[in-house]
mmCIF file of C-alpha atoms in Angstrom:
data_model
loop_
_atom_site.group_PDB
_atom_site.id
_atom_site.type_symbol
_atom_site.label_atom_id
_atom_site.label_comp_id
_atom_site.label_asym_id
_atom_site.label_seq_id
_atom_site.Cartn_x
_atom_site.Cartn_y
_atom_site.Cartn_z
ATOM 1 C CA TYR E 1 49.654 58.141 1.591
ATOM 2 C CA LYS E 2 46.395 58.544 3.010
ATOM 3 C CA THR E 3 47.921 61.679 5.020
ATOM 4 C CA GLY E 4 49.365 63.338 1.728
ATOM 5 C CA LEU E 5 45.766 63.145 0.391
ATOM 6 C CA TYR E 6 44.148 64.604 3.400
ATOM 7 C CA PHE E 7 46.853 67.083 3.501
ATOM 8 C CA PHE E 8 45.909 68.127 -0.058
ATOM 9 C CA ILE E 9 42.381 67.748 0.601
ATOM 10 C CA ILE E 10 42.902 70.247 3.897
ATOM 11 C CA LEU E 11 44.891 73.034 1.673
ATOM 12 C CA SER E 12 42.819 72.781 -1.000
ATOM 13 C CA ALA E 13 39.176 72.532 0.811
ATOM 14 C CA PRO E 14 39.053 76.260 2.066
ATOM 15 C CA PHE E 15 40.593 77.536 -1.754
ATOM 16 C CA ASN E 16 38.152 75.606 -3.629
ATOM 17 C CA THR E 17 35.198 76.986 -5.570
ATOM 18 C CA SER E 18 34.254 74.822 -8.140
ATOM 19 C CA ASN E 19 33.165 71.578 -5.628
ATOM 20 C CA SER E 20 35.194 69.585 -6.945
ATOM 21 C CA ILE E 21 36.165 67.652 -3.682
ATOM 22 C CA PRO E 22 33.329 64.881 -3.431
ATOM 23 C CA SER E 23 31.211 65.372 -0.236
ATOM 24 C CA THR E 24 32.937 62.586 1.318
ATOM 25 C CA SER E 25 36.274 63.379 1.338
ATOM 26 C CA ILE E 26 35.391 66.937 2.946
ATOM 27 C CA PHE E 27 33.357 64.540 5.336
ATOM 28 C CA ILE E 28 35.922 62.973 6.171
ATOM 29 C CA ILE E 29 37.731 65.446 7.059
ATOM 30 C CA SER E 30 35.144 66.971 9.022
ATOM 31 C CA THR E 31 34.777 64.184 10.952
ATOM 32 C CA LEU E 32 38.486 64.347 12.413
ATOM 33 C CA SER E 33 38.921 65.619 15.472
ATOM 34 C CA MET E 34 41.422 68.867 15.307
ATOM 35 C CA GLU E 35 43.874 66.395 16.340
ATOM 36 C CA LYS E 36 44.496 64.306 13.741
ATOM 37 C CA LYS E 37 43.919 67.464 11.490
ATOM 38 C CA LEU E 38 46.729 69.366 12.586
ATOM 39 C CA LYS E 39 48.895 66.219 12.637
ATOM 40 C CA ILE E 40 47.939 65.471 8.906
ATOM 41 C CA LEU E 41 48.664 69.194 8.536
ATOM 42 C CA SER E 42 52.019 69.203 10.279
ATOM 43 C CA ASN E 43 52.823 65.720 8.717
ATOM 44 C CA GLY E 44 52.427 67.338 4.770
ATOM 45 C CA LEU E 45 54.350 69.945 6.002
ATOM 46 C CA ILE E 46 57.215 68.231 6.709
ATOM 47 C CA TRP E 47 57.097 66.599 3.162
ATOM 48 C CA ILE E 48 56.629 69.615 1.639
ATOM 49 C CA SER E 49 59.991 71.018 3.330
ATOM 50 C CA ILE E 50 61.933 68.088 2.207
ATOM 51 C CA LEU E 51 61.082 68.499 -0.838
ATOM 52 C CA PHE E 52 61.467 72.010 -0.652
ATOM 53 C CA LEU E 53 65.099 71.005 1.061
ATOM 54 C CA PHE E 54 66.108 68.115 -1.461
ATOM 55 C CA ILE E 55 65.581 71.307 -4.839
ATOM 56 C CA ALA E 56 67.448 73.203 -3.219
ATOM 57 C CA SER E 57 70.373 71.066 -2.602
ATOM 58 C CA LEU E 58 70.077 70.199 -6.099
ATOM 59 C CA ASN E 59 70.309 73.603 -7.074
ATOM 60 C CA SER E 60 73.576 74.327 -4.741
ATOM 61 C CA CYS E 61 74.956 71.339 -6.598
ATOM 62 C CA LYS E 62 74.963 72.624 -10.274
ATOM 63 C CA THR E 63 78.370 74.375 -10.756
ATOM 64 C CA ASP E 64 79.357 76.366 -13.964
ATOM 65 C CA THR E 65 80.808 73.718 -16.061
ATOM 66 C CA LYS E 66 82.120 76.422 -18.505
ATOM 67 C CA THR E 67 85.812 75.674 -19.814
ATOM 68 C CA TYR E 68 87.909 78.438 -19.928
ATOM 69 C CA SER E 69 91.905 78.832 -21.662
ATOM 70 C CA ILE E 70 94.067 80.442 -19.412
ATOM 71 C CA GLU E 71 94.398 83.061 -21.683
ATOM 72 C CA GLN E 72 90.815 84.556 -21.023
ATOM 73 C CA LEU E 73 91.616 85.606 -18.115
ATOM 74 C CA GLU E 74 93.446 87.698 -15.900
ATOM 75 C CA ILE E 75 95.228 86.437 -12.848
ATOM 76 C CA ARG E 76 96.167 88.388 -9.764
ATOM 77 C CA ASN E 77 97.491 87.340 -6.699
ATOM 78 C CA TYR E 78 96.882 87.729 -2.948
ATOM 79 C CA ASN E 79 98.755 86.676 -0.608
ATOM 80 C CA TYR E 80 100.550 84.095 -2.330
ATOM 81 C CA ILE E 81 97.653 82.890 -3.770
ATOM 82 C CA PRO E 82 96.731 83.141 -7.457
ATOM 83 C CA HIS E 83 93.206 84.721 -7.919
ATOM 84 C CA TYR E 84 90.969 83.597 -11.134
ATOM 85 C CA PHE E 85 89.034 86.559 -13.194
ATOM 86 C CA PHE E 86 86.916 86.453 -16.353
ATOM 87 C CA ASP E 87 85.561 89.593 -18.015
ATOM 88 C CA LYS E 88 87.018 91.794 -14.078
ATOM 89 C CA ASN E 89 84.353 88.808 -12.690
ATOM 90 C CA PRO E 90 86.330 86.318 -10.508
ATOM 91 C CA LEU E 91 85.613 83.513 -12.209
ATOM 92 C CA THR E 92 83.801 79.816 -11.664
ATOM 93 C CA GLY E 93 84.429 77.135 -13.637
ATOM 94 C CA THR E 94 87.489 75.090 -15.070
ATOM 95 C CA VAL E 95 90.285 76.440 -16.401
ATOM 96 C CA VAL E 96 92.379 74.595 -18.861
ATOM 97 C CA GLU E 97 96.000 75.693 -19.997
ATOM 98 C CA LYS E 98 97.888 73.660 -22.409
ATOM 99 C CA ARG E 99 101.709 73.830 -21.986
ATOM 100 C CA VAL E 100 102.716 73.194 -26.129
ATOM 101 C CA LYS E 101 106.067 72.992 -24.311
ATOM 102 C CA ASN E 102 106.112 70.269 -23.409
ATOM 103 C CA ASP E 103 102.787 68.846 -24.215
ATOM 104 C CA LYS E 104 100.493 68.788 -20.908
ATOM 105 C CA THR E 105 97.592 70.157 -20.539
ATOM 106 C CA VAL E 106 97.182 71.341 -16.529
ATOM 107 C CA LYS E 107 93.118 71.151 -16.194
ATOM 108 C CA TYR E 108 91.548 72.427 -12.389
ATOM 109 C CA PHE E 109 88.291 74.005 -11.170
ATOM 110 C CA VAL E 110 88.100 76.838 -10.149
ATOM 111 C CA ASN E 111 85.236 78.819 -7.652
ATOM 112 C CA ASN E 112 84.912 82.393 -6.308
ATOM 113 C CA GLY E 113 88.522 82.907 -8.466
ATOM 114 C CA VAL E 114 90.575 80.790 -6.296
ATOM 115 C CA LYS E 115 91.735 76.777 -7.246
ATOM 116 C CA ASN E 116 88.773 74.247 -5.358
ATOM 117 C CA GLY E 117 88.285 70.246 -6.406
ATOM 118 C CA ALA E 118 90.355 68.273 -8.763
ATOM 119 C CA TYR E 119 93.320 69.512 -10.062
ATOM 120 C CA THR E 120 95.163 67.338 -12.689
ATOM 121 C CA GLU E 121 98.374 67.322 -15.323
ATOM 122 C CA ILE E 122 97.962 65.316 -18.710
ATOM 123 C CA ILE E 123 100.797 64.993 -20.503
ATOM 124 C CA LYS E 124 100.845 63.572 -24.647
ATOM 125 C CA LYS E 125 98.383 60.567 -25.417
ATOM 126 C CA ASN E 126 96.312 61.183 -22.206
ATOM 127 C CA ILE E 127 98.994 60.049 -19.715
ATOM 128 C CA LEU E 128 97.695 61.493 -16.124
ATOM 129 C CA GLN E 129 101.055 62.866 -14.157
ATOM 130 C CA VAL E 130 99.525 64.943 -11.830
ATOM 131 C CA GLU E 131 96.538 63.870 -9.315
ATOM 132 C CA ALA E 132 95.473 66.983 -6.904
ATOM 133 C CA ASN E 133 93.005 68.568 -4.730
ATOM 134 C CA TYR E 134 92.882 72.572 -3.960
ATOM 135 C CA LYS E 135 90.416 74.278 -1.358
ATOM 136 C CA ASN E 136 90.813 77.938 -1.249
ATOM 137 C CA GLY E 137 93.935 77.772 -3.264
ATOM 138 C CA LYS E 138 95.884 75.801 -1.549
ATOM 139 C CA LEU E 139 96.668 72.495 -2.004
ATOM 140 C CA ASP E 140 94.693 70.533 0.394
ATOM 141 C CA GLY E 141 94.081 66.509 0.390
ATOM 142 C CA ASP E 142 96.500 63.400 -1.298
ATOM 143 C CA TYR E 143 98.999 64.329 -4.234
ATOM 144 C CA THR E 144 100.019 62.053 -5.990
ATOM 145 C CA THR E 145 102.819 62.122 -9.528
ATOM 146 C CA TYR E 146 102.729 59.362 -11.814
ATOM 147 C CA PHE E 147 105.762 57.395 -13.981
ATOM 148 C CA THR E 148 104.633 57.700 -17.830
ATOM 149 C CA THR E 149 103.689 54.015 -17.363
ATOM 150 C CA GLY E 150 101.120 54.755 -14.993
ATOM 151 C CA ILE E 151 102.790 53.558 -11.758
ATOM 152 C CA ILE E 152 102.666 56.124 -8.800
ATOM 153 C CA GLN E 153 106.004 58.095 -8.924
ATOM 154 C CA GLU E 154 105.064 60.297 -4.967
ATOM 155 C CA GLN E 155 102.225 60.041 -3.037
ATOM 156 C CA LYS E 156 101.753 62.935 -0.126
ATOM 157 C CA ARG E 157 99.766 64.820 1.675
ATOM 158 C CA TYR E 158 98.494 68.497 1.959
ATOM 159 C CA ILE E 159 96.488 70.278 4.394
ATOM 160 C CA GLN E 160 96.247 73.928 3.952
ATOM 161 C CA GLY E 161 98.845 74.066 0.920
ATOM 162 C CA LEU E 162 101.444 72.249 3.412
ATOM 163 C CA VAL E 163 102.872 68.915 3.419
ATOM 164 C CA ASP E 164 101.260 66.947 6.087
ATOM 165 C CA GLY E 165 101.880 63.234 6.891
ATOM 166 C CA LYS E 166 103.891 60.377 5.388
ATOM 167 C CA ARG E 167 105.416 61.025 1.745
ATOM 168 C CA ARG E 168 106.804 58.107 -0.428
ATOM 169 C CA TYR E 169 109.085 58.362 -3.970
ATOM 170 C CA ASN E 170 109.098 55.231 -5.513
ATOM 171 C CA TRP E 171 111.459 54.045 -8.222
ATOM 172 C CA PRO E 172 109.992 52.957 -11.567
ATOM 173 C CA ASN E 173 109.122 49.954 -11.128
ATOM 174 C CA GLY E 174 107.302 50.969 -7.958
ATOM 175 C CA SER E 175 108.877 50.206 -5.506
ATOM 176 C CA PRO E 176 110.036 52.556 -2.604
ATOM 177 C CA LYS E 177 112.762 54.539 -3.040
ATOM 178 C CA GLU E 178 112.396 56.910 -0.258
ATOM 179 C CA ILE E 179 110.073 57.218 2.851
ATOM 180 C CA ASN E 180 109.873 61.004 5.341
ATOM 181 C CA SER E 181 106.800 61.796 6.997
ATOM 182 C CA PHE E 182 106.110 65.863 7.425
ATOM 183 C CA ARG E 183 104.106 67.691 10.422
ATOM 184 C CA ASN E 184 103.119 71.445 9.020
ATOM 185 C CA GLY E 185 105.253 71.373 5.971
ATOM 186 C CA VAL E 186 108.950 70.414 8.322
ATOM 187 C CA LEU E 187 110.560 67.191 8.252
ATOM 188 C CA THR E 188 109.776 65.613 11.005
ATOM 189 C CA ASN E 189 112.172 62.541 10.880
ATOM 190 C CA ASN E 190 114.705 60.464 9.525
ATOM 191 C CA THR E 191 114.628 60.328 5.606
ATOM 192 C CA PHE E 192 115.141 56.184 4.555
ATOM 193 C CA PHE E 193 116.323 55.623 1.650
ATOM 194 C CA TYR E 194 115.984 51.956 -0.408
#
């Protein structure tokens, strides 16, 4: 606390024209050694830097929370990856697709024109059907599908758009039906059926 006060007084003393700093404070600072003054100044600068980084990180965490209907967007494919544009600019925001045919709502986040982040498919009566994640327009991370009862139907993991690791497909009661493994999108061992 004293360091912050001294730092404030040191910074404000040269600019103070109203003599609002009590003379005892100026006396305390003037009696400090140059080494202590520099230490107080550097500690204060560290705290200001930390505060600045904290505020900057809050700003960088802000995302466009605006939601767009798929009908509002232009979609172009580059290297088999859909890119989303709004008013001819790469989109950043949440996209919602309403698929009337199968009463499904698809929701995902797009950053700088490509899917990045959570992806969900919800069918009638708010039943989660698919939960996935995208990174740079490709599936990346856990991919889970659900039966209408909420029991997991299939679990697998993607890395840069390719299935990688264990894949498990279940019966409607949740017990395993099929288990196998993939490496870079290629089946690596036998498939076990139950």
